[in-house]
XYZ file of C-alpha atoms in Angstrom:
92
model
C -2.399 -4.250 -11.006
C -2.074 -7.304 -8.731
C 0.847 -7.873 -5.731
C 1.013 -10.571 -3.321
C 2.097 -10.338 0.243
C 5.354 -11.189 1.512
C 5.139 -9.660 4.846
C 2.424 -8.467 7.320
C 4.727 -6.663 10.160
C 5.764 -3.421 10.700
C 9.412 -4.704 11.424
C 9.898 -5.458 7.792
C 9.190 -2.009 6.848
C 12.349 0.207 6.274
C 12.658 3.357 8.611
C 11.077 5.857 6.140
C 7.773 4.167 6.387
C 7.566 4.300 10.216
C 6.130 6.906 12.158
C 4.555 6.408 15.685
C 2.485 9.515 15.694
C 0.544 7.888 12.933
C 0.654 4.295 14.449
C 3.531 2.732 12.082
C 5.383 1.154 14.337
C 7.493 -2.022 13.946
C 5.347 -3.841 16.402
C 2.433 -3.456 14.635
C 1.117 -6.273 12.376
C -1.001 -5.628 9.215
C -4.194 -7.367 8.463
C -2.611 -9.246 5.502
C -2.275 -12.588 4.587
C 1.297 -13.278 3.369
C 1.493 -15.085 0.189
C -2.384 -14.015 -0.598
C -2.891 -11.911 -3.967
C -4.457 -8.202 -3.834
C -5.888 -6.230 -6.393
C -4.291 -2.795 -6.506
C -7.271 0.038 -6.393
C -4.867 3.245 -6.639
C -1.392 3.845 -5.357
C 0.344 7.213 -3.933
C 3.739 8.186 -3.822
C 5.044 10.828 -1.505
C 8.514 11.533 0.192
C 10.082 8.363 -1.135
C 7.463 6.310 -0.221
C 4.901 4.514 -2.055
C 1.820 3.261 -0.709
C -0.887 0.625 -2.501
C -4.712 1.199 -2.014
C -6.058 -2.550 -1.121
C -8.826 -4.229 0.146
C -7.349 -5.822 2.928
C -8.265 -8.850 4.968
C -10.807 -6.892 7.102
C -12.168 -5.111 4.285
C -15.259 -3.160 5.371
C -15.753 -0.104 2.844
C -12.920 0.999 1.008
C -9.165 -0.107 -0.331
C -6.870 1.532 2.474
C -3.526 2.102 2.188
C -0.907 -0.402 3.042
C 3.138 0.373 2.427
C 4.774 -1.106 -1.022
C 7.565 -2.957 0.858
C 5.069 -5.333 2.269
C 4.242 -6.744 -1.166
C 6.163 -7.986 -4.260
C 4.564 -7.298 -7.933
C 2.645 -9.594 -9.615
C 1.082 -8.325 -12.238
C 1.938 -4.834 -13.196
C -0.722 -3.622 -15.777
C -2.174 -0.837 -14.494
C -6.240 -0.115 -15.267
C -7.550 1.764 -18.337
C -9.384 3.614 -15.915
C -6.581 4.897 -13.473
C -6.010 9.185 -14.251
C -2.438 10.299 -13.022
C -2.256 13.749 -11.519
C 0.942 15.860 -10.379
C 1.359 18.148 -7.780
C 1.687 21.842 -8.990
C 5.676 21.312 -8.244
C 5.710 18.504 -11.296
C 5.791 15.765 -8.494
C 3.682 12.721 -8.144
């Protein structure tokens, strides 16, 4: 799966993504480059939010996550290698 940036700030995240206590905070800016092309290592999706596992632009040893509205689709064909698993509630 590939998406491409279209934003790199916390103030073009809606309010369900931001939490202070964690450091999401609309002043904060992401180290993406907008209109640059990631490859999507895993995603997660949890209380209405979804959140893309990427290498981003100060990549050092593992894809972190990075929130979905920050990025538009590009290429949505997911790996033959990705596994899907669901909470014990039937949830993703």
């Amino acid at each position: 799966m590939k998406i491409r940036c279209i934003a790199n700030s916390g103030e073009s995240l809606p309010e369900i993504y931001l939490d202070p206590r964690r450091g999401y905070k609309k002043e904060m800016e992401f180290p993406l480059t907008v209109g640059k092309d990631y490859i999507v290592y895993a995603f997660s999706v949890k209380q209405g939010q979804v959140w893309y596992y990427i290498c981003e632009d100060n990549y050092t040893y593992y894809p972190m996550r990075s929130p979905a509205p920050l990025f538009e689709v590009v290429d949505n064909r997911m790996s033959a290698y990705w596994r899907l698993k669901l909470a014990p509630n039937g949830l993703l």
